[in-house]
Coordinates of N, CA and C in Angstrom, one line a residue:
X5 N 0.9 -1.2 0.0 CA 0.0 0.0 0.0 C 0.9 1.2 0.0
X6 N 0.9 2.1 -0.7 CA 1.8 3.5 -1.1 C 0.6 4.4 -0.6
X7 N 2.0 5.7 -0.2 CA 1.2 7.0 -0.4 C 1.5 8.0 -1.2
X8 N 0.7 8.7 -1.8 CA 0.2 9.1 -3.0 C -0.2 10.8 -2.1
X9 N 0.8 11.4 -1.7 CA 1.1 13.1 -1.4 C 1.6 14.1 -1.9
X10 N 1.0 15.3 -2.8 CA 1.6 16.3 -2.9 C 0.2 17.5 -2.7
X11 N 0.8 18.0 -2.1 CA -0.2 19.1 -1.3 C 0.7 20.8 -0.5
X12 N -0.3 21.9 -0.5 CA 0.3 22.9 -0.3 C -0.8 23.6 0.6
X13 N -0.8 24.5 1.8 CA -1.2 25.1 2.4 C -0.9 25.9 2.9
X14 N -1.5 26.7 3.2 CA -0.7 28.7 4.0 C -1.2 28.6 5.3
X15 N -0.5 28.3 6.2 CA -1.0 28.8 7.4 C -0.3 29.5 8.1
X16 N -1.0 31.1 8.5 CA -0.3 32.1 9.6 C 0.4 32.7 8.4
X17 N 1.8 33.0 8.8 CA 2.9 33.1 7.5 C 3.9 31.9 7.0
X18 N 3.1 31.0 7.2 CA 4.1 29.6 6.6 C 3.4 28.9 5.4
X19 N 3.9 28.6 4.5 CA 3.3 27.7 3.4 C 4.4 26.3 3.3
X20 N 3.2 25.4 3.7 CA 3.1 23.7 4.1 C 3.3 23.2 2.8
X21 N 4.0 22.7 3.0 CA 4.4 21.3 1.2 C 5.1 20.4 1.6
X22 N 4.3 19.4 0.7 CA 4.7 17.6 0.9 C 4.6 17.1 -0.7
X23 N 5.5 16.8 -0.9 CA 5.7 16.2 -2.2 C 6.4 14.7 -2.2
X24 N 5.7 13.5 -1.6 CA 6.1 12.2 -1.9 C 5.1 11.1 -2.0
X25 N 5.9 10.5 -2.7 CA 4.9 9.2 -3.2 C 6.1 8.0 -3.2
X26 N 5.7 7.1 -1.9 CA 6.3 6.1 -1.9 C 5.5 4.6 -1.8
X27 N 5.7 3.5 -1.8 CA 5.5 2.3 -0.6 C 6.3 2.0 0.4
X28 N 7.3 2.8 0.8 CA 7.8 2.6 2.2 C 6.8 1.7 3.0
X29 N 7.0 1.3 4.1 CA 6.2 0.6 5.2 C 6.3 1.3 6.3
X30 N 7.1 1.9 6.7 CA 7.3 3.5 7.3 C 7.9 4.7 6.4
X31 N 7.0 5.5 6.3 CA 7.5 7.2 6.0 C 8.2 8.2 7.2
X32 N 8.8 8.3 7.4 CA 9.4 9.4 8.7 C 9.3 10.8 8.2
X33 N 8.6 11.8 8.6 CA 8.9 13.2 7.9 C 9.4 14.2 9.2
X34 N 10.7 14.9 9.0 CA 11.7 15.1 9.9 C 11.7 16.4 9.7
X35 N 11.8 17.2 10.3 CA 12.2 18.8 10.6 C 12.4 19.6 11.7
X36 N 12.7 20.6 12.0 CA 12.6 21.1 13.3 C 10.7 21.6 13.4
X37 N 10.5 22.1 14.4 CA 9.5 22.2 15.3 C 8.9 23.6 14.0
X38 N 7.8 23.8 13.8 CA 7.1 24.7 13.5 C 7.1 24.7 11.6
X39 N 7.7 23.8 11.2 CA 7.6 23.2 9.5 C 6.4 22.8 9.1
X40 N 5.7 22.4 9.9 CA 4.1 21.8 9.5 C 4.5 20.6 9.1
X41 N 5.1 19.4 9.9 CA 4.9 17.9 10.5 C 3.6 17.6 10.6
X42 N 3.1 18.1 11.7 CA 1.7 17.7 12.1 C 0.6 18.5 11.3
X43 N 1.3 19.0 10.8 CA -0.2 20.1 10.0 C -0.2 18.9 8.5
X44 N 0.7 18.5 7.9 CA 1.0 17.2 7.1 C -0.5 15.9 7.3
X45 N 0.0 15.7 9.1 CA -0.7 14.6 9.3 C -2.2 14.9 9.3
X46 N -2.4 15.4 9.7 CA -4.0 16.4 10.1 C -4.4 16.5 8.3
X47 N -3.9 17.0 7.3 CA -4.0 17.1 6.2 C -4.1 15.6 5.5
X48 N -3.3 14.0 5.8 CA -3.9 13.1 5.4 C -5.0 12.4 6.0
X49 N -5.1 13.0 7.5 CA -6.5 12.2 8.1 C -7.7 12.8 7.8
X50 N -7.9 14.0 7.2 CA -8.8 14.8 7.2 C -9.0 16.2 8.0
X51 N -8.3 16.4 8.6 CA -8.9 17.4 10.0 C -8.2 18.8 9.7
X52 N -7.2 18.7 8.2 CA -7.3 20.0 7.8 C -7.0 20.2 6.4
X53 N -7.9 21.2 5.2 CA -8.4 21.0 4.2 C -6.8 21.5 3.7
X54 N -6.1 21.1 2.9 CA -5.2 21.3 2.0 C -6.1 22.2 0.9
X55 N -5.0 23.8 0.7 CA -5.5 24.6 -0.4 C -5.3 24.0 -1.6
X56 N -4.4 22.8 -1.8 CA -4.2 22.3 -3.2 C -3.7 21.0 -3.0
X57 N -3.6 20.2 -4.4 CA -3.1 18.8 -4.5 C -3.7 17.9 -3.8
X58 N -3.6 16.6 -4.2 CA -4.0 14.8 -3.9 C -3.5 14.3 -2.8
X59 N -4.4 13.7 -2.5 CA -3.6 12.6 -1.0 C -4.4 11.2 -1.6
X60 N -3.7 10.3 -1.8 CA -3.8 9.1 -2.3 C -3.1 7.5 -1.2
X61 N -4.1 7.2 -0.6 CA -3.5 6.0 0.0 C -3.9 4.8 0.0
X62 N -3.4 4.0 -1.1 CA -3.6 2.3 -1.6 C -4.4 2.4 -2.5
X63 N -3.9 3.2 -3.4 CA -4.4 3.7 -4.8 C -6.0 4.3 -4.9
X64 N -6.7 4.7 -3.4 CA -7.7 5.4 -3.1 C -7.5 7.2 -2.6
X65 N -8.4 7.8 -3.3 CA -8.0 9.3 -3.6 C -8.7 9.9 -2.3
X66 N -7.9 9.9 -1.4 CA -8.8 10.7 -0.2 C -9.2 12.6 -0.3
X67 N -8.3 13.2 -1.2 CA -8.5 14.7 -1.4 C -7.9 14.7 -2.7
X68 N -8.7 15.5 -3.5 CA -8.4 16.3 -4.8 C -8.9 17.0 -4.7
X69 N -8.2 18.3 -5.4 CA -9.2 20.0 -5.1 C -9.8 20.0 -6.3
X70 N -8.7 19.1 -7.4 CA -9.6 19.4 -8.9 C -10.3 18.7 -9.1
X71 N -10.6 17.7 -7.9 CA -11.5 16.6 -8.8 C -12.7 16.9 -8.2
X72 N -12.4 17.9 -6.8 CA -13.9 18.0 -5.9 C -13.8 16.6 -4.9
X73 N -12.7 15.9 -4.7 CA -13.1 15.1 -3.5 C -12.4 15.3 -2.6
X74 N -13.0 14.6 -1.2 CA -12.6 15.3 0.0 C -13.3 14.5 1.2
X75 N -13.1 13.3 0.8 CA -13.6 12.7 1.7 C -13.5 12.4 3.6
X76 N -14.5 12.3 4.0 CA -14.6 12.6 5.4 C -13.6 11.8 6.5
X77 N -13.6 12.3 7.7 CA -12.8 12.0 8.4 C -12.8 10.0 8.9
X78 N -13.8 10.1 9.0 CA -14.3 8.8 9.1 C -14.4 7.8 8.1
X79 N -14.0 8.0 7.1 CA -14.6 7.4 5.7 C -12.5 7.5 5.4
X80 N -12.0 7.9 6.0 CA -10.6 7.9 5.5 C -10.0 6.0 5.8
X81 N -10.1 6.1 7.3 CA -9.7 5.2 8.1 C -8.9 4.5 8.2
X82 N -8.0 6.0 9.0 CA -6.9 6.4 9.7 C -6.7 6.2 11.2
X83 N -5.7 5.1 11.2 CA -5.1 5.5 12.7 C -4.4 6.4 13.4
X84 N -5.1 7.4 13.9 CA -4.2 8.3 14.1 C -3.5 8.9 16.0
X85 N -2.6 8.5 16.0 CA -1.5 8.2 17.0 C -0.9 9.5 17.5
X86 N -2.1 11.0 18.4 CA -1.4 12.0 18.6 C -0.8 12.4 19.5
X87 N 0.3 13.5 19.7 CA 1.3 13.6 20.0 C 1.2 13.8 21.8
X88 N -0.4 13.9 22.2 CA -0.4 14.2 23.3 C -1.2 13.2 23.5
X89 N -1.7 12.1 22.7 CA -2.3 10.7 23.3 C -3.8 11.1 23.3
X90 N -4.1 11.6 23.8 CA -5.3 12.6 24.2 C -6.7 11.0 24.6
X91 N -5.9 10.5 25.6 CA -7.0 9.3 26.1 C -7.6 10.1 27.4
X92 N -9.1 9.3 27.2 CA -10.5 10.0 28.4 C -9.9 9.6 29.6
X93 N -9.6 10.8 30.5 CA -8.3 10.6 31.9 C -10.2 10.3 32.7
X94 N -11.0 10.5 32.6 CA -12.2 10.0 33.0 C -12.6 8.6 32.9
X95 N -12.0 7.9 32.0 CA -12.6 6.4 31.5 C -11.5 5.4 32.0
X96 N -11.5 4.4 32.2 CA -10.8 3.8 32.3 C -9.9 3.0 31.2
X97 N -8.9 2.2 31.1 CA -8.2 1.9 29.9 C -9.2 0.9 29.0
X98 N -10.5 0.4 29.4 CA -10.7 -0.7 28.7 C -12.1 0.0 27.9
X99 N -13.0 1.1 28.8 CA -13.7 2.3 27.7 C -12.9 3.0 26.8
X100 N -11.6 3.5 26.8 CA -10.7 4.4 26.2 C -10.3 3.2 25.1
X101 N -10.2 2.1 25.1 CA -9.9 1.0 24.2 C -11.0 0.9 23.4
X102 N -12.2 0.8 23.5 CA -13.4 0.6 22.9 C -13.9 1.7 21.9
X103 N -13.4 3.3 23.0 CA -14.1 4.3 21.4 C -13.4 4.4 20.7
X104 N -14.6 4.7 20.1 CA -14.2 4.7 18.2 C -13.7 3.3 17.4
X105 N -14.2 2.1 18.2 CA -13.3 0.7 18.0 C -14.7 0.7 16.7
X106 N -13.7 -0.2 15.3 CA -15.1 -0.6 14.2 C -14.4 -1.8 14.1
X107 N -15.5 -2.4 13.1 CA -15.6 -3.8 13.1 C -14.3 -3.9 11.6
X108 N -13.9 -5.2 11.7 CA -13.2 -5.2 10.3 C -11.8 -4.9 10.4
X109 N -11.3 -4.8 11.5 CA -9.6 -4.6 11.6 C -9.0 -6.0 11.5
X110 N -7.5 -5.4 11.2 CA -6.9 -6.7 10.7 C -6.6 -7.9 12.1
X111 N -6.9 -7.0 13.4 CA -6.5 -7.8 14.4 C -7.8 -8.0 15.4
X112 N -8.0 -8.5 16.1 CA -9.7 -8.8 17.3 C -8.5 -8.0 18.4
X113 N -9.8 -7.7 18.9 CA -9.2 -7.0 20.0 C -8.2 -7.7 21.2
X114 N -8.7 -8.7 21.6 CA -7.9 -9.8 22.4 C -6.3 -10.1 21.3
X115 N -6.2 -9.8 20.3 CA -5.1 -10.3 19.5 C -4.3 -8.6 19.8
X116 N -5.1 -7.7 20.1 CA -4.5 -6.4 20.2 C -3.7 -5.9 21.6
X117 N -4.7 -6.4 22.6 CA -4.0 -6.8 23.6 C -3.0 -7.5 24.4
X118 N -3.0 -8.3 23.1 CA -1.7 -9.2 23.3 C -0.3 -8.9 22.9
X119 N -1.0 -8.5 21.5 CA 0.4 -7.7 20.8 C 1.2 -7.0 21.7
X120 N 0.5 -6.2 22.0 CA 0.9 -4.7 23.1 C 1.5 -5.1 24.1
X121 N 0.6 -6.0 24.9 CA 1.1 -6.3 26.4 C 0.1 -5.7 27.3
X122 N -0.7 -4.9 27.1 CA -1.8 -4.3 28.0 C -3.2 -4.7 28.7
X123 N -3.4 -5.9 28.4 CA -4.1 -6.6 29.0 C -4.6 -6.4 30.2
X124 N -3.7 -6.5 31.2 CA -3.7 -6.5 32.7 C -4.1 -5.0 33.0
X125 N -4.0 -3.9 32.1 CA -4.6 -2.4 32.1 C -5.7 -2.1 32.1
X126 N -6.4 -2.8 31.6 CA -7.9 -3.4 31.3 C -8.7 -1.9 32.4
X127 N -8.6 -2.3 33.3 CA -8.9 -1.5 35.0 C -8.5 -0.4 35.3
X128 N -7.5 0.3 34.7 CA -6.9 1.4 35.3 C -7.1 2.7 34.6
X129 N -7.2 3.6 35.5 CA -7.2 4.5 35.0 C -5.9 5.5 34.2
X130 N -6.0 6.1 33.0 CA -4.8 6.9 32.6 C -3.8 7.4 33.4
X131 N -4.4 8.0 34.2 CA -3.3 9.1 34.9 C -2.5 8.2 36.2
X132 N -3.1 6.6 36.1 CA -2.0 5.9 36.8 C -1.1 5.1 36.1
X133 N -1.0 5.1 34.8 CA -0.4 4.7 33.7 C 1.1 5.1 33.4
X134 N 2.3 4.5 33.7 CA 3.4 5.3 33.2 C 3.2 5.6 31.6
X135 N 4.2 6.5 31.2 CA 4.3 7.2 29.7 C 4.2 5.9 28.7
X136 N 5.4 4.6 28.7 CA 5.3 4.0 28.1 C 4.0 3.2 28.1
X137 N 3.4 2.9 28.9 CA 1.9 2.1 29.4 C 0.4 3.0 28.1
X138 N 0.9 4.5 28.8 CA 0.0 5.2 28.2 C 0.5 5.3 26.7
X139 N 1.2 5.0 26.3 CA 1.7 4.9 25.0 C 1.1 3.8 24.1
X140 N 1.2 2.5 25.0 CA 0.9 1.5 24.1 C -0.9 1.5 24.1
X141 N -1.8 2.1 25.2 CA -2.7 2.2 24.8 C -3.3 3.1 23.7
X142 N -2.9 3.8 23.5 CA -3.3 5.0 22.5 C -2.8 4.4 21.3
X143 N -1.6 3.3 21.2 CA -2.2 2.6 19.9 C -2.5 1.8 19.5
X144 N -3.0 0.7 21.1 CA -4.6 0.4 20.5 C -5.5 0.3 20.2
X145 N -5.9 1.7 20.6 CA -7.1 2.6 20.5 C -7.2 3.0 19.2
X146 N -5.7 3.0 18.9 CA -5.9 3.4 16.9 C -5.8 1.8 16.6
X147 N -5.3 0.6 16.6 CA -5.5 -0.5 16.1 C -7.2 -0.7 15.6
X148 N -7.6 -0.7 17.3 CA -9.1 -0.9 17.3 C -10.2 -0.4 16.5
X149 N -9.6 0.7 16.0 CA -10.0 1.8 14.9 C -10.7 1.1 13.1
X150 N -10.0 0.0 13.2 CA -9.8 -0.9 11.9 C -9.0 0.4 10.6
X151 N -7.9 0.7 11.0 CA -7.6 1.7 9.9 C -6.8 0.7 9.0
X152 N -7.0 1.9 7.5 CA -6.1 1.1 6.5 C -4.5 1.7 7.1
X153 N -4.4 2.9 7.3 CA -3.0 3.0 7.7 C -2.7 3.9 9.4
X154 N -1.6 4.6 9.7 CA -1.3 4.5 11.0 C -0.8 6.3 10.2
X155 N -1.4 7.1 11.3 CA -0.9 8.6 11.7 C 0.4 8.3 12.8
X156 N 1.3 8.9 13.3 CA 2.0 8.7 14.7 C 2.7 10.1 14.5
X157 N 2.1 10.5 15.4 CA 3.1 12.3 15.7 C 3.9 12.3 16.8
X158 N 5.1 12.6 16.6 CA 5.9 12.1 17.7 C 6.2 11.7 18.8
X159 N 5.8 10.2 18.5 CA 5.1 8.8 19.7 C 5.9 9.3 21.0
X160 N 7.6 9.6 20.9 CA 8.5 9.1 21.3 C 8.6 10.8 22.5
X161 N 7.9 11.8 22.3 CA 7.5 13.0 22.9 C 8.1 12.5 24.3
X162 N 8.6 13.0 25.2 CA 8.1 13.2 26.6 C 8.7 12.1 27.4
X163 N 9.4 11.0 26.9 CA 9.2 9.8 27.3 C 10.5 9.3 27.6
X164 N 10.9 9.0 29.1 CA 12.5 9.1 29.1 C 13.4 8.0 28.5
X165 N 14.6 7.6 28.5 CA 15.4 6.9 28.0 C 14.6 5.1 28.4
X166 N 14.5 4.5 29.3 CA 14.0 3.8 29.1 C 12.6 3.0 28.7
X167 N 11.4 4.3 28.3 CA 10.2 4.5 28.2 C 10.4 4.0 26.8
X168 N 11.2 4.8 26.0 CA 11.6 5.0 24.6 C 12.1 3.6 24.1
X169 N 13.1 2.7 24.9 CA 13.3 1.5 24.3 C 12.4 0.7 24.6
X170 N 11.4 1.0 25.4 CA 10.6 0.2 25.4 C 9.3 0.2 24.2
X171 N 9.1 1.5 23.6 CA 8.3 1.7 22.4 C 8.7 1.6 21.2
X172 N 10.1 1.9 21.1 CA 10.7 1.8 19.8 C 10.7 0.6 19.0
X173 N 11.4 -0.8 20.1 CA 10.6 -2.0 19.4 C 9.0 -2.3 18.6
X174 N 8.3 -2.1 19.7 CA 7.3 -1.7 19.4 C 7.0 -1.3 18.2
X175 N 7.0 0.1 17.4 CA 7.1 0.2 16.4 C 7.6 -0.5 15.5
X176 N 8.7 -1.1 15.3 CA 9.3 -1.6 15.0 C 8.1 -3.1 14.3
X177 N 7.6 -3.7 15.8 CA 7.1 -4.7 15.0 C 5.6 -3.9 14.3
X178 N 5.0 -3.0 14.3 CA 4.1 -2.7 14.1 C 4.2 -2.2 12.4
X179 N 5.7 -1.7 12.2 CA 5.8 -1.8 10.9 C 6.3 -2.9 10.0
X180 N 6.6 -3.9 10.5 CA 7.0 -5.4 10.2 C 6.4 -6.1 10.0
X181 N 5.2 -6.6 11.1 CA 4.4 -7.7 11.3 C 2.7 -7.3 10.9
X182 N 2.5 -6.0 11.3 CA 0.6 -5.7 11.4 C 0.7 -5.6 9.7
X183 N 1.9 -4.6 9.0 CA 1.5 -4.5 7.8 C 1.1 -3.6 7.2
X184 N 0.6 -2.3 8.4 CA 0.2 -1.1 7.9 C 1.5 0.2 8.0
X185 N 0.7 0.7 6.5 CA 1.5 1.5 6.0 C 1.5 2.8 7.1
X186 N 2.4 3.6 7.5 CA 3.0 4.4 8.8 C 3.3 5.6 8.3
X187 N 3.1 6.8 8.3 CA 3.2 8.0 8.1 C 3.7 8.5 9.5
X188 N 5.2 9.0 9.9 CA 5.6 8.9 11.3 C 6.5 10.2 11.2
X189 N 5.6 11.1 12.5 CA 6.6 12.6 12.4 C 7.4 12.6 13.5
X190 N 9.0 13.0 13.2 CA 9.7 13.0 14.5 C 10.8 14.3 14.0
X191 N 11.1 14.8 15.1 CA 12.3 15.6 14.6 C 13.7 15.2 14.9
X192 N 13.9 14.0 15.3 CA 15.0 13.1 15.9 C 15.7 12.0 14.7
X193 N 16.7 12.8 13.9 CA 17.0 11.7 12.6 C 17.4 10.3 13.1
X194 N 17.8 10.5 14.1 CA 18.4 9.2 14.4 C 17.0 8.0 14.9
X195 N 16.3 8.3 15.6 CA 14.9 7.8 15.5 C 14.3 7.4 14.1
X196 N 15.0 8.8 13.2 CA 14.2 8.0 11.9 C 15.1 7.3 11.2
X197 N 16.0 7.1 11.3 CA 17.0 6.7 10.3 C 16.7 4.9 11.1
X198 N 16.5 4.6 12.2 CA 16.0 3.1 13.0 C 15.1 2.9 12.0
X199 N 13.9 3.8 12.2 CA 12.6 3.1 12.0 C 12.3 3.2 10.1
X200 N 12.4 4.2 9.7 CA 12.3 5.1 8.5 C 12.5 3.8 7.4
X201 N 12.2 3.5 6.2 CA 12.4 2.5 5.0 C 12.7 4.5 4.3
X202 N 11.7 5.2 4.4 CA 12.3 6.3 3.5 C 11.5 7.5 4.8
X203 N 13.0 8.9 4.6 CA 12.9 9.7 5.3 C 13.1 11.1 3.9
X204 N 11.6 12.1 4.5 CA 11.2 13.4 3.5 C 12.1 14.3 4.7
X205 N 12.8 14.9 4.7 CA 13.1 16.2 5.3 C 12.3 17.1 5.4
X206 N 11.4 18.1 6.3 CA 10.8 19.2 5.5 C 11.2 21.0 6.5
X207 N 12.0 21.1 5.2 CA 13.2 21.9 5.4 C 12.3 23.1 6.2
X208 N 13.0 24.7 6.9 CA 12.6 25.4 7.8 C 12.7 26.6 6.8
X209 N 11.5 26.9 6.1 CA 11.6 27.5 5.1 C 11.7 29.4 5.5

């Protein structure tokens, strides 16, 4: 499954551009802080309209401006993996697992919790969760999702030295074994040059 990106946007005084089209199995898009990474991602999930150009993923056209399509956020079906997790500190981990869960993913939920390791979280609440714990829930919660591919805005945020080996595997099998194609923002080359099959720069214009 390839992605199929070239796109342009103005936001504030910055103008946003992505010009790649690979099948990588991970994409890494690298820059410093305020390049529009995440404004990229937000642009293939839906959640912000690109003034121009296609977003194409597994030879399905999720935005053209000339063609008039623009399909919905939900109708993309994207896993999207953000930078602040943003799980219900109200719910416990096993309602926070459940929304937004559709039918049709490549894995049952019990196969998801296995993957992970999170199982025995089932009960707890977020904010008793260390970083990496809260990490691997948030991408179950996009597993659960049944997406064709994986958003991840930089997973690896916040998270101290041995938080980080513990997720980096992780990814690792998630781009190896699940099979979904990964669109992954970090500003850390060395992070991407691990995980990355191909790394876009997006220079500080």
């Amino acid at each position: 499954m390839s992605f199929d990106i070239n796109v342009r946007h103005r936001l504030g005084d910055r103008d946003i551009a992505l010009a790649c089209r690979s099948d990588a199995r991970l994409i890494a898009l690298i820059g410093p802080s305020g390049v529009g990474k995440t404004s990229i991602l937000n642009m293939v999930a839906g959640l912000l309209r690109p003034d121009q150009g296609h977003i194409g993923v597994g030879g399905e056209t999720l935005f053209d401006n000339r063609a008039g399509i623009d399909l919905p956020v939900t109708d993309r079906h994207a896993g999207y993996l953000f930078q602040d997790l943003r799980l219900f500190p109200h719910m416990r981990v096993d309602a926070n697992l459940r929304y937004g869960r559709r039918p049709g993913g490549r894995l049952s939920q019990q196969e998801i919790l296995t993957f992970l390791g999170i199982g025995h979280l089932l009960h707890r609440m977020p904010a008793t969760l260390s970083g990496g714990e809260a990490q691997r829930v948030a991408i179950g919660r996009a597993l659960l999702s049944a997406p064709r591919f994986l958003l991840m805005d930089e997973p690896l945020t916040g998270l101290d030295r041995a938080r980080r080996e513990e997720i980096l595997p992780l990814i690792e099998r998630l781009r190896d074994e699940i099979g979904l194609p990964i669109l992954y923002v970090t500003h850390d080359l060395r992070e991407a040059e691990r995980l990355a099959d191909l790394i876009v720069e997006m220079p500080d214009a």
